[in-house]
Amino acid sequence: MSLVVRSPLPTLLLLSLLPTALSTLPSTCPSTSPTDLCLPGGKFDPLQNTCLGYNGQTCFGCYTGEFCDTIDKESCSLNLGGGQPAWAQEYWESTLGQPCSETGADFQTEYTFTTAYPPLLKEIKELHANVGNAETEGYEIVLGVGATGVMNSLLYALAASSPSNITLTITAQAPHYGNYVPQTQNTYAYSTHPSILNFETDVENIDKHTYEILTYPNNPDGVKRTPIASKVIYDCIYYWPQFTEVDKKLEYDVMIFSASKHTGHAGSRLGWALVKDKGLAGLMRDFGEREIGVSMDSQIRYTYTLNYLNEQLRTGVNSFYDFSTEVMKGRFDAVTEIFRSEETGEVETVNDISFVNCDTRGAYVWLVHEDESVDLEALLEGEALITGTPGVSYGVGTNYARIQMMARSVEIDDFVERLTKFLGKEYDETLAGKYAAAKTAGVREVKKVVGC
């Protein structure tokens, strides 16, 4: 590939060399960053001198070609079944430049440190105060290898702190995040003197030994639910302005957050929990140490990121949250228009398929087919070349399917066109690129259509 050779991505400074005051941290990036020749369909990797997409693929989505500038709409199946938060990577690219940036997404190293970086804890507390989504006063902050690692440590701590003759039950209201079930089942192997944990799918069969995992707002449908159990674990990784209205400051016993879904730094693998009970927090940290902790590179990188956001919030700019909120709203509005009747203007069922969460929004589009015997995900993949996630992964029927809306803008454009044509609607070619507005001086203009 005849691409311009770029210098390798710089590594972060060693912790021992960092000044105390974050505001004086020197940049590890050059003063200017070169134009990425692989956009919009790929990203240039200076280490391999080639265009790359997700997971080592050559380009993103259905883009092909030496410079990822050609899209295959005829034979390529668009995969939107995961949860890669690439929308945020586009923000960091447009504001701080690539390939070099302290806040660049997907910087991943080995997990080698077990101590929490104090400036990171300070930035976490300040951010929650600035956004107003969670109380931190009186809480312990426990770090983990992503929100998944935090949840694993919490389940371990619950089992380890309970009498061995007690069977703890974990439950979640369907549709619920599918990983809760295997996480619960695997906890026994981690605990030194475990109570046996059991995942109960019947939410009516709960007692005083039941803990409910409440995703707030819910994955996949974005609903802000009311708990049914007295002991509740709040999974709050989507409780940020881009995914939902932050309408109250949460003050629950345990609240879990994630760098991945918050700012798109999935590769950093950083999550945290706000925990009231110091004993429980200590057991969670014990688990973290057995997992060899959280990479210090990740902690430093996210300290930079949160400091950047906090500085915005202190000055009233809010560029990241304004950008992200408009992007996500615009994407949901685009899908809503597909289901809107031209005659009545109302959102309706089209070809027996309904857009369940056009009002609640969130990070995912949640679709349902009226015929419970239909495998909706298979139908979408087979006829529309759209790969989502089957509803059975979330404790409901095969007639449900989840489509992630955090992909890159070019992929969402492609998805809107494919879904429109699949549902028998006429696609307006002039809309191509409307929801992937061009970057201009670090600000992306995102136009909204009429809401749900």
CSV table of C-alpha atoms in Angstrom, one decimal:
chain,number,residue,atom,x,y,z
A,1,MET,CA,0.0,0.0,0.0
A,2,SER,CA,1.5,3.3,-1.1
A,3,LEU,CA,0.5,5.3,2.0
A,4,VAL,CA,2.6,8.0,3.7
A,5,VAL,CA,4.6,6.4,6.5
A,6,ARG,CA,3.9,8.0,9.8
A,7,SER,CA,5.9,7.8,13.1
A,8,PRO,CA,4.6,5.2,15.6
A,9,LEU,CA,2.0,6.2,18.1
A,10,PRO,CA,3.9,7.6,21.2
A,11,THR,CA,3.6,5.9,24.4
A,12,LEU,CA,2.4,7.6,27.5
A,13,LEU,CA,4.9,9.0,30.0
A,14,LEU,CA,5.8,6.9,32.9
A,15,LEU,CA,3.9,7.6,36.0
A,16,SER,CA,7.1,8.5,37.9
A,17,LEU,CA,7.9,11.3,35.4
A,18,LEU,CA,4.5,12.9,35.6
A,19,PRO,CA,4.1,16.3,37.4
A,20,THR,CA,1.6,16.5,40.3
A,21,ALA,CA,-0.6,19.1,38.7
A,22,LEU,CA,-2.6,17.6,35.8
A,23,SER,CA,-2.8,21.0,34.1
A,24,THR,CA,1.0,21.0,33.6
A,25,LEU,CA,1.1,17.6,32.0
A,26,PRO,CA,3.2,17.8,28.8
A,27,SER,CA,1.7,16.6,25.6
A,28,THR,CA,3.1,13.4,24.1
A,29,CYS,CA,1.8,14.3,20.7
A,30,PRO,CA,3.5,16.4,17.9
A,31,SER,CA,2.1,19.8,17.3
A,32,THR,CA,0.3,18.8,14.1
A,33,SER,CA,-1.3,15.5,13.0
A,34,PRO,CA,-1.4,14.3,9.4
A,35,THR,CA,-4.5,13.8,7.4
A,36,ASP,CA,-5.8,10.2,7.6
A,37,LEU,CA,-5.9,8.9,4.0
A,38,CYS,CA,-8.1,6.0,5.0
A,39,LEU,CA,-11.2,8.0,6.1
A,40,PRO,CA,-14.1,7.7,6.0
A,41,GLY,CA,-14.1,3.9,5.6
A,42,GLY,CA,-11.0,3.0,7.6
A,43,LYS,CA,-8.2,4.2,10.0
A,44,PHE,CA,-4.6,4.4,9.2
A,45,ASP,CA,-2.4,2.3,11.4
A,46,PRO,CA,1.1,3.9,11.5
A,47,LEU,CA,2.6,0.8,13.2
A,48,GLN,CA,1.5,-1.5,10.3
A,49,ASN,CA,1.5,1.2,7.6
A,50,THR,CA,-1.9,0.1,6.3
A,51,CYS,CA,-5.7,0.9,6.6
A,52,LEU,CA,-7.5,-1.0,9.4
A,53,GLY,CA,-11.0,-1.3,10.6
A,54,TYR,CA,-12.4,-3.2,13.6
A,55,ASN,CA,-10.5,-6.2,15.0
A,56,GLY,CA,-7.8,-6.2,12.4
A,57,GLN,CA,-10.2,-6.0,9.4
A,58,THR,CA,-9.0,-3.9,6.5
A,59,CYS,CA,-11.9,-1.3,6.6
A,60,PHE,CA,-15.0,-0.4,8.7
A,61,GLY,CA,-18.4,-1.9,7.9
A,62,CYS,CA,-18.8,-2.7,4.2
A,63,TYR,CA,-16.1,-0.4,2.9
A,64,THR,CA,-13.3,-1.8,0.7
A,65,GLY,CA,-10.4,-0.7,-1.4
A,66,GLU,CA,-6.9,0.4,-0.8
A,67,PHE,CA,-8.0,3.6,0.9
A,68,CYS,CA,-11.4,2.3,2.2
A,69,ASP,CA,-13.3,4.6,-0.1
A,70,THR,CA,-15.6,2.1,-1.8
A,71,ILE,CA,-18.7,0.7,-0.2
A,72,ASP,CA,-20.2,-2.8,-1.0
A,73,LYS,CA,-24.0,-2.6,-0.7
A,74,GLU,CA,-24.8,-5.7,-2.7
A,75,SER,CA,-23.0,-8.6,-1.1
A,76,CYS,CA,-21.6,-7.4,2.2
A,77,SER,CA,-23.5,-7.9,5.4
A,78,LEU,CA,-23.3,-4.8,7.7
A,79,ASN,CA,-22.4,-6.0,11.2
A,80,LEU,CA,-24.1,-4.0,13.9
A,81,GLY,CA,-24.4,-6.7,16.5
A,82,GLY,CA,-21.7,-5.6,18.9
A,83,GLY,CA,-21.2,-2.5,21.0
A,84,GLN,CA,-18.1,-0.7,19.7
A,85,PRO,CA,-18.5,3.0,20.7
A,86,ALA,CA,-16.9,4.4,17.6
A,87,TRP,CA,-19.1,7.5,17.5
A,88,ALA,CA,-16.9,8.9,20.3
A,89,GLN,CA,-13.7,8.1,18.4
A,90,GLU,CA,-15.0,10.4,15.7
A,91,TYR,CA,-15.3,13.2,18.2
A,92,TRP,CA,-11.7,12.7,19.5
A,93,GLU,CA,-10.4,12.6,15.9
A,94,SER,CA,-12.2,15.8,14.9
A,95,THR,CA,-11.2,17.8,18.0
A,96,LEU,CA,-7.8,16.6,19.0
A,97,GLY,CA,-6.5,15.0,15.8
A,98,GLN,CA,-5.2,11.5,15.0
A,99,PRO,CA,-3.3,9.3,15.0
A,100,CYS,CA,-1.8,10.9,18.1
A,101,SER,CA,-3.8,11.9,21.1
A,102,GLU,CA,-3.7,11.4,24.9
A,103,THR,CA,-7.4,10.7,24.7
A,104,GLY,CA,-7.3,8.6,21.6
A,105,ALA,CA,-9.6,5.6,21.7
A,106,ASP,CA,-8.5,1.9,21.9
A,107,PHE,CA,-5.1,2.3,23.4
A,108,GLN,CA,-4.6,-1.0,25.1
A,109,THR,CA,-1.7,-2.5,27.2
A,110,GLU,CA,-1.2,-5.4,29.6
A,111,TYR,CA,-3.0,-5.1,33.0
A,112,THR,CA,-0.1,-4.9,35.4
A,113,PHE,CA,-0.9,-2.5,38.2
A,114,THR,CA,-3.2,-2.8,41.2
A,115,THR,CA,-3.1,0.7,42.7
A,116,ALA,CA,-5.6,3.4,41.8
A,117,TYR,CA,-4.1,6.6,40.4
A,118,PRO,CA,-5.2,9.4,42.8
A,119,PRO,CA,-5.6,12.1,40.1
A,120,LEU,CA,-8.0,9.7,38.2
A,121,LEU,CA,-10.2,9.3,41.4
A,122,LYS,CA,-10.3,13.1,41.7
A,123,GLU,CA,-11.4,13.5,38.1
A,124,ILE,CA,-14.1,10.8,38.5
A,125,LYS,CA,-15.5,12.6,41.5
A,126,GLU,CA,-15.5,16.0,39.8
A,127,LEU,CA,-17.1,14.6,36.6
A,128,HIS,CA,-20.0,13.1,38.4
A,129,ALA,CA,-20.5,16.4,40.3
A,130,ASN,CA,-20.4,18.4,37.0
A,131,VAL,CA,-22.7,16.1,35.1
A,132,GLY,CA,-25.0,15.5,38.1
A,133,ASN,CA,-25.6,11.8,37.5
A,134,ALA,CA,-24.3,10.3,40.7
A,135,GLU,CA,-23.3,11.2,44.2
A,136,THR,CA,-19.7,10.4,45.2
A,137,GLU,CA,-19.5,11.8,48.7
A,138,GLY,CA,-19.4,8.9,51.2
A,139,TYR,CA,-18.6,6.4,48.5
A,140,GLU,CA,-15.5,4.2,47.8
A,141,ILE,CA,-14.3,4.2,44.2
A,142,VAL,CA,-13.3,0.7,43.0
A,143,LEU,CA,-11.6,0.3,39.6
A,144,GLY,CA,-11.9,-2.7,37.3
A,145,VAL,CA,-11.0,-4.0,33.9
A,146,GLY,CA,-14.0,-2.5,32.3
A,147,ALA,CA,-17.5,-2.5,33.7
A,148,THR,CA,-17.4,-6.3,33.1
A,149,GLY,CA,-14.4,-6.6,35.5
A,150,VAL,CA,-16.1,-4.4,38.0
A,151,MET,CA,-19.3,-6.6,37.9
A,152,ASN,CA,-17.2,-9.7,38.3
A,153,SER,CA,-15.5,-8.3,41.4
A,154,LEU,CA,-18.8,-7.2,42.9
A,155,LEU,CA,-20.4,-10.7,42.4
A,156,TYR,CA,-17.3,-12.2,44.0
A,157,ALA,CA,-17.5,-9.8,46.9
A,158,LEU,CA,-21.2,-10.6,47.5
A,159,ALA,CA,-20.5,-14.3,47.6
A,160,ALA,CA,-17.4,-14.0,49.7
A,161,SER,CA,-19.2,-11.8,52.3
A,162,SER,CA,-22.2,-14.1,52.8
A,163,PRO,CA,-22.5,-17.3,54.9
A,164,SER,CA,-21.5,-20.4,53.0
A,165,ASN,CA,-24.9,-22.1,53.7
A,166,ILE,CA,-26.8,-19.3,51.9
A,167,THR,CA,-27.6,-19.4,48.3
A,168,LEU,CA,-27.6,-15.9,46.8
A,169,THR,CA,-29.9,-15.3,43.9
A,170,ILE,CA,-29.1,-12.8,41.1
A,171,THR,CA,-31.9,-11.6,38.9
A,172,ALA,CA,-32.7,-9.0,36.2
A,173,GLN,CA,-35.8,-8.0,34.4
A,174,ALA,CA,-36.0,-9.1,30.8
A,175,PRO,CA,-34.9,-7.8,28.4
A,176,HIS,CA,-31.6,-7.7,30.2
A,177,TYR,CA,-27.9,-7.6,29.3
A,178,GLY,CA,-27.0,-11.2,28.4
A,179,ASN,CA,-23.6,-11.4,30.1
A,180,TYR,CA,-25.2,-11.2,33.6
A,181,VAL,CA,-26.0,-14.9,33.4
A,182,PRO,CA,-22.6,-16.3,32.7
A,183,GLN,CA,-21.0,-13.8,35.1
A,184,THR,CA,-23.2,-15.1,37.9
A,185,GLN,CA,-22.5,-18.7,37.0
A,186,ASN,CA,-18.7,-18.2,36.9
A,187,THR,CA,-18.5,-16.4,40.3
A,188,TYR,CA,-18.3,-19.7,42.2
A,189,ALA,CA,-14.9,-20.5,40.8
A,190,TYR,CA,-13.4,-17.1,41.9
A,191,SER,CA,-14.6,-17.0,45.5
A,192,THR,CA,-12.5,-18.4,48.3
A,193,HIS,CA,-15.5,-19.3,50.5
A,194,PRO,CA,-18.4,-18.7,48.2
A,195,SER,CA,-22.1,-18.7,48.7
A,196,ILE,CA,-23.4,-20.4,45.6
A,197,LEU,CA,-24.8,-17.8,43.2
A,198,ASN,CA,-27.8,-18.7,41.1
A,199,PHE,CA,-29.3,-16.6,38.3
A,200,GLU,CA,-33.1,-16.6,38.6
A,201,THR,CA,-34.9,-15.8,35.4
A,202,ASP,CA,-38.3,-15.7,37.1
A,203,VAL,CA,-38.3,-12.2,38.6
A,204,GLU,CA,-41.3,-13.1,40.7
A,205,ASN,CA,-39.4,-15.8,42.6
A,206,ILE,CA,-37.3,-13.5,44.8
A,207,ASP,CA,-36.6,-13.3,48.5
A,208,LYS,CA,-34.3,-11.5,51.0
A,209,HIS,CA,-31.3,-13.3,49.5
A,210,THR,CA,-32.0,-11.9,46.0
A,211,TYR,CA,-29.9,-9.2,44.4
A,212,GLU,CA,-31.3,-7.5,41.3
A,213,ILE,CA,-29.1,-6.1,38.6
A,214,LEU,CA,-30.8,-3.0,37.3
A,215,THR,CA,-29.3,-1.5,34.1
A,216,TYR,CA,-30.2,2.2,34.3
A,217,PRO,CA,-31.2,3.1,31.6
A,218,ASN,CA,-31.7,-0.4,30.3
A,219,ASN,CA,-29.7,-2.3,27.7
A,220,PRO,CA,-31.2,-2.8,25.1
A,221,ASP,CA,-34.4,-0.7,25.3
A,222,GLY,CA,-33.3,2.4,27.1
A,223,VAL,CA,-36.1,2.2,29.7
A,224,LYS,CA,-35.5,3.6,33.2
A,225,ARG,CA,-36.9,0.9,35.3
A,226,THR,CA,-38.1,0.6,38.9
A,227,PRO,CA,-36.4,-2.3,40.9
A,228,ILE,CA,-38.5,-5.2,42.1
A,229,ALA,CA,-36.0,-6.4,44.7
A,230,SER,CA,-34.9,-4.7,47.9
A,231,LYS,CA,-31.2,-5.3,47.2
A,232,VAL,CA,-30.2,-3.7,43.9
A,233,ILE,CA,-27.0,-3.4,41.9
A,234,TYR,CA,-27.2,-0.4,39.6
A,235,ASP,CA,-25.4,-0.8,36.2
A,236,CYS,CA,-25.2,2.8,35.1
A,237,ILE,CA,-22.9,2.6,32.1
A,238,TYR,CA,-25.5,4.4,29.9
A,239,TYR,CA,-26.5,7.0,32.4
A,240,TRP,CA,-24.8,9.9,30.5
A,241,PRO,CA,-26.3,12.8,28.6
A,242,GLN,CA,-25.7,11.3,25.1
A,243,PHE,CA,-27.8,8.2,25.8
A,244,THR,CA,-30.6,9.6,28.1
A,245,GLU,CA,-31.8,12.6,30.1
A,246,VAL,CA,-29.8,12.9,33.3
A,247,ASP,CA,-32.8,13.8,35.4
A,248,LYS,CA,-31.6,13.0,38.9
A,249,LYS,CA,-28.4,12.4,40.9
A,250,LEU,CA,-28.3,8.7,41.8
A,251,GLU,CA,-27.4,7.7,45.4
A,252,TYR,CA,-27.7,3.9,45.5
A,253,ASP,CA,-25.5,1.4,47.4
A,254,VAL,CA,-23.6,0.3,44.3
A,255,MET,CA,-23.4,2.1,41.0
A,256,ILE,CA,-21.2,0.9,38.1
A,257,PHE,CA,-19.8,3.0,35.2
A,258,SER,CA,-17.6,2.4,32.2
A,259,ALA,CA,-15.0,4.3,30.2
A,260,SER,CA,-16.0,2.4,27.0
A,261,LYS,CA,-19.6,3.5,26.7
A,262,HIS,CA,-19.0,6.9,28.3
A,263,THR,CA,-16.3,8.3,26.0
A,264,GLY,CA,-15.5,5.5,23.6
A,265,HIS,CA,-12.2,4.3,25.1
A,266,ALA,CA,-13.1,0.7,24.8
A,267,GLY,CA,-9.5,-0.5,24.4
A,268,SER,CA,-8.5,1.1,27.7
A,269,ARG,CA,-10.6,-1.4,29.5
A,270,LEU,CA,-11.5,0.8,32.5
A,271,GLY,CA,-14.6,0.7,34.7
A,272,TRP,CA,-15.4,1.9,38.2
A,273,ALA,CA,-18.0,1.4,40.9
A,274,LEU,CA,-19.2,3.8,43.5
A,275,VAL,CA,-19.7,1.6,46.6
A,276,LYS,CA,-21.1,2.7,50.0
A,277,ASP,CA,-20.0,-0.3,52.0
A,278,LYS,CA,-16.3,-0.1,52.7
A,279,GLY,CA,-16.1,-3.9,53.5
A,280,LEU,CA,-17.7,-4.8,50.2
A,281,ALA,CA,-15.4,-2.3,48.4
A,282,GLY,CA,-12.4,-4.0,50.0
A,283,LEU,CA,-13.4,-7.5,48.8
A,284,MET,CA,-13.9,-6.1,45.3
A,285,ARG,CA,-10.4,-4.7,45.4
A,286,ASP,CA,-9.1,-8.1,46.5
A,287,PHE,CA,-10.7,-9.6,43.4
A,288,GLY,CA,-9.0,-6.9,41.3
A,289,GLU,CA,-5.6,-7.7,42.7
A,290,ARG,CA,-6.1,-11.4,41.8
A,291,GLU,CA,-6.8,-10.2,38.3
A,292,ILE,CA,-3.6,-8.1,38.4
A,293,GLY,CA,-5.4,-4.8,38.5
A,294,VAL,CA,-6.0,-2.1,35.9
A,295,SER,CA,-3.3,-1.0,33.6
A,296,MET,CA,-1.7,2.2,34.8
A,297,ASP,CA,-1.5,3.4,31.1
A,298,SER,CA,-5.3,3.1,31.0
A,299,GLN,CA,-5.6,5.0,34.2
A,300,ILE,CA,-3.4,7.8,33.1
A,301,ARG,CA,-5.0,8.0,29.7
A,302,TYR,CA,-8.5,8.3,31.2
A,303,THR,CA,-7.2,10.9,33.7
A,304,TYR,CA,-6.3,13.0,30.7
A,305,THR,CA,-9.7,12.4,29.1
A,306,LEU,CA,-11.8,13.2,32.2
A,307,ASN,CA,-9.7,16.3,32.9
A,308,TYR,CA,-10.5,17.4,29.3
A,309,LEU,CA,-14.2,16.9,29.9
A,310,ASN,CA,-14.2,18.6,33.3
A,311,GLU,CA,-12.4,21.6,31.9
A,312,GLN,CA,-15.2,21.8,29.3
A,313,LEU,CA,-17.9,21.6,31.9
A,314,ARG,CA,-16.1,24.2,34.1
A,315,THR,CA,-16.1,26.7,31.2
A,316,GLY,CA,-19.6,25.9,29.9
A,317,VAL,CA,-18.4,24.6,26.5
A,318,ASN,CA,-19.7,21.0,26.8
A,319,SER,CA,-18.5,20.2,23.3
A,320,PHE,CA,-18.2,16.4,23.9
A,321,TYR,CA,-21.7,16.0,25.4
A,322,ASP,CA,-23.3,18.4,22.9
A,323,PHE,CA,-21.7,16.5,20.0
A,324,SER,CA,-22.5,13.1,21.3
A,325,THR,CA,-26.1,13.9,22.3
A,326,GLU,CA,-26.9,15.4,18.9
A,327,VAL,CA,-25.2,12.4,17.1
A,328,MET,CA,-27.3,9.8,19.0
A,329,LYS,CA,-30.5,11.8,18.8
A,330,GLY,CA,-30.0,12.3,15.1
A,331,ARG,CA,-29.5,8.6,14.5
A,332,PHE,CA,-32.6,7.6,16.4
A,333,ASP,CA,-34.6,10.2,14.6
A,334,ALA,CA,-33.4,8.8,11.3
A,335,VAL,CA,-34.6,5.3,12.2
A,336,THR,CA,-37.9,6.8,13.5
A,337,GLU,CA,-38.6,8.4,10.1
A,338,ILE,CA,-38.5,5.0,8.5
A,339,PHE,CA,-41.4,3.9,10.7
A,340,ARG,CA,-43.4,7.1,10.4
A,341,SER,CA,-46.6,7.0,8.3
A,342,GLU,CA,-46.6,9.5,5.4
A,343,GLU,CA,-50.4,9.8,5.8
A,344,THR,CA,-50.8,10.2,9.6
A,345,GLY,CA,-47.3,11.2,10.7
A,346,GLU,CA,-47.5,8.6,13.4
A,347,VAL,CA,-44.9,5.9,14.1
A,348,GLU,CA,-46.3,2.6,13.0
A,349,THR,CA,-45.5,-1.1,12.5
A,350,VAL,CA,-44.1,-1.7,9.1
A,351,ASN,CA,-44.3,-5.2,7.6
A,352,ASP,CA,-45.0,-6.6,11.0
A,353,ILE,CA,-41.8,-5.0,12.5
A,354,SER,CA,-42.0,-2.3,15.2
A,355,PHE,CA,-39.4,0.1,16.6
A,356,VAL,CA,-39.9,-0.5,20.3
A,357,ASN,CA,-37.8,2.2,21.8
A,358,CYS,CA,-38.2,5.2,19.5
A,359,ASP,CA,-39.3,7.3,22.5
A,360,THR,CA,-36.7,6.1,25.1
A,361,ARG,CA,-33.8,6.0,22.7
A,362,GLY,CA,-30.5,4.9,24.2
A,363,ALA,CA,-27.5,3.2,22.6
A,364,TYR,CA,-29.4,0.6,20.7
A,365,VAL,CA,-32.4,0.2,18.4
A,366,TRP,CA,-34.7,-2.5,19.7
A,367,LEU,CA,-36.9,-4.1,17.1
A,368,VAL,CA,-39.7,-6.7,17.4
A,369,HIS,CA,-41.6,-8.8,14.9
A,370,GLU,CA,-45.3,-9.3,15.6
A,371,ASP,CA,-45.0,-13.0,14.9
A,372,GLU,CA,-43.3,-14.6,17.9
A,373,SER,CA,-42.1,-17.6,15.8
A,374,VAL,CA,-40.0,-15.4,13.6
A,375,ASP,CA,-36.2,-15.1,14.1
A,376,LEU,CA,-35.9,-11.4,13.5
A,377,GLU,CA,-32.1,-11.2,13.6
A,378,ALA,CA,-31.8,-14.0,11.1
A,379,LEU,CA,-34.4,-12.3,8.9
A,380,LEU,CA,-32.5,-9.0,8.9
A,381,GLU,CA,-29.2,-10.8,8.2
A,382,GLY,CA,-30.6,-12.9,5.5
A,383,GLU,CA,-32.7,-10.4,3.6
A,384,ALA,CA,-31.4,-6.9,4.6
A,385,LEU,CA,-27.7,-7.9,5.1
A,386,ILE,CA,-27.9,-6.4,8.6
A,387,THR,CA,-26.3,-8.4,11.4
A,388,GLY,CA,-27.6,-7.5,14.9
A,389,THR,CA,-27.9,-9.4,18.2
A,390,PRO,CA,-30.7,-12.0,18.7
A,391,GLY,CA,-33.3,-11.2,21.4
A,392,VAL,CA,-32.7,-14.5,23.1
A,393,SER,CA,-29.4,-13.1,24.4
A,394,TYR,CA,-31.5,-10.7,26.5
A,395,GLY,CA,-33.9,-13.1,28.0
A,396,VAL,CA,-36.8,-12.6,25.4
A,397,GLY,CA,-37.9,-14.3,22.2
A,398,THR,CA,-36.3,-14.7,18.9
A,399,ASN,CA,-38.7,-12.1,17.4
A,400,TYR,CA,-36.6,-9.4,19.0
A,401,ALA,CA,-33.3,-8.0,17.7
A,402,ARG,CA,-30.9,-5.4,18.9
A,403,ILE,CA,-29.0,-3.0,16.6
A,404,GLN,CA,-26.2,-1.0,18.0
A,405,MET,CA,-26.2,2.7,17.2
A,406,MET,CA,-22.7,3.6,18.4
A,407,ALA,CA,-20.9,2.6,15.2
A,408,ARG,CA,-19.1,5.0,12.9
A,409,SER,CA,-21.3,7.5,11.0
A,410,VAL,CA,-20.7,5.9,7.6
A,411,GLU,CA,-22.0,2.6,9.0
A,412,ILE,CA,-25.2,4.2,10.4
A,413,ASP,CA,-25.8,5.9,7.0
A,414,ASP,CA,-25.5,2.5,5.4
A,415,PHE,CA,-27.8,0.9,8.0
A,416,VAL,CA,-30.5,3.6,7.5
A,417,GLU,CA,-30.5,2.9,3.7
A,418,ARG,CA,-30.6,-0.9,4.1
A,419,LEU,CA,-33.4,-0.9,6.7
A,420,THR,CA,-35.4,1.6,4.6
A,421,LYS,CA,-35.3,-0.6,1.5
A,422,PHE,CA,-35.8,-3.8,3.5
A,423,LEU,CA,-39.1,-2.4,4.9
A,424,GLY,CA,-40.3,-1.5,1.5
A,425,LYS,CA,-39.9,2.3,1.9
A,426,GLU,CA,-38.4,4.6,-0.7
A,427,TYR,CA,-34.9,5.7,0.2
A,428,ASP,CA,-34.1,9.3,-0.6
A,429,GLU,CA,-30.6,9.3,-2.1
A,430,THR,CA,-30.1,12.9,-1.1
A,431,LEU,CA,-30.0,11.8,2.6
A,432,ALA,CA,-26.8,9.9,1.9
A,433,GLY,CA,-24.2,11.3,4.3
A,434,LYS,CA,-26.7,13.5,6.2
A,435,TYR,CA,-26.1,11.7,9.5
A,436,ALA,CA,-22.3,11.5,8.9
A,437,ALA,CA,-21.8,15.3,8.6
A,438,ALA,CA,-18.3,16.5,7.7
A,439,LYS,CA,-15.8,17.5,10.3
A,440,THR,CA,-15.3,21.3,10.2
A,441,ALA,CA,-12.7,23.0,12.5
A,442,GLY,CA,-13.2,20.3,15.1
A,443,VAL,CA,-17.0,20.6,15.2
A,444,ARG,CA,-19.4,18.2,13.6
A,445,GLU,CA,-22.7,19.6,12.5
A,446,VAL,CA,-25.5,17.0,13.0
A,447,LYS,CA,-28.9,17.8,11.7
A,448,LYS,CA,-32.0,16.4,13.4
A,449,VAL,CA,-35.3,15.3,11.8
A,450,VAL,CA,-38.6,15.3,13.5
A,451,GLY,CA,-38.6,13.2,16.7
A,452,CYS,CA,-40.6,10.1,17.6
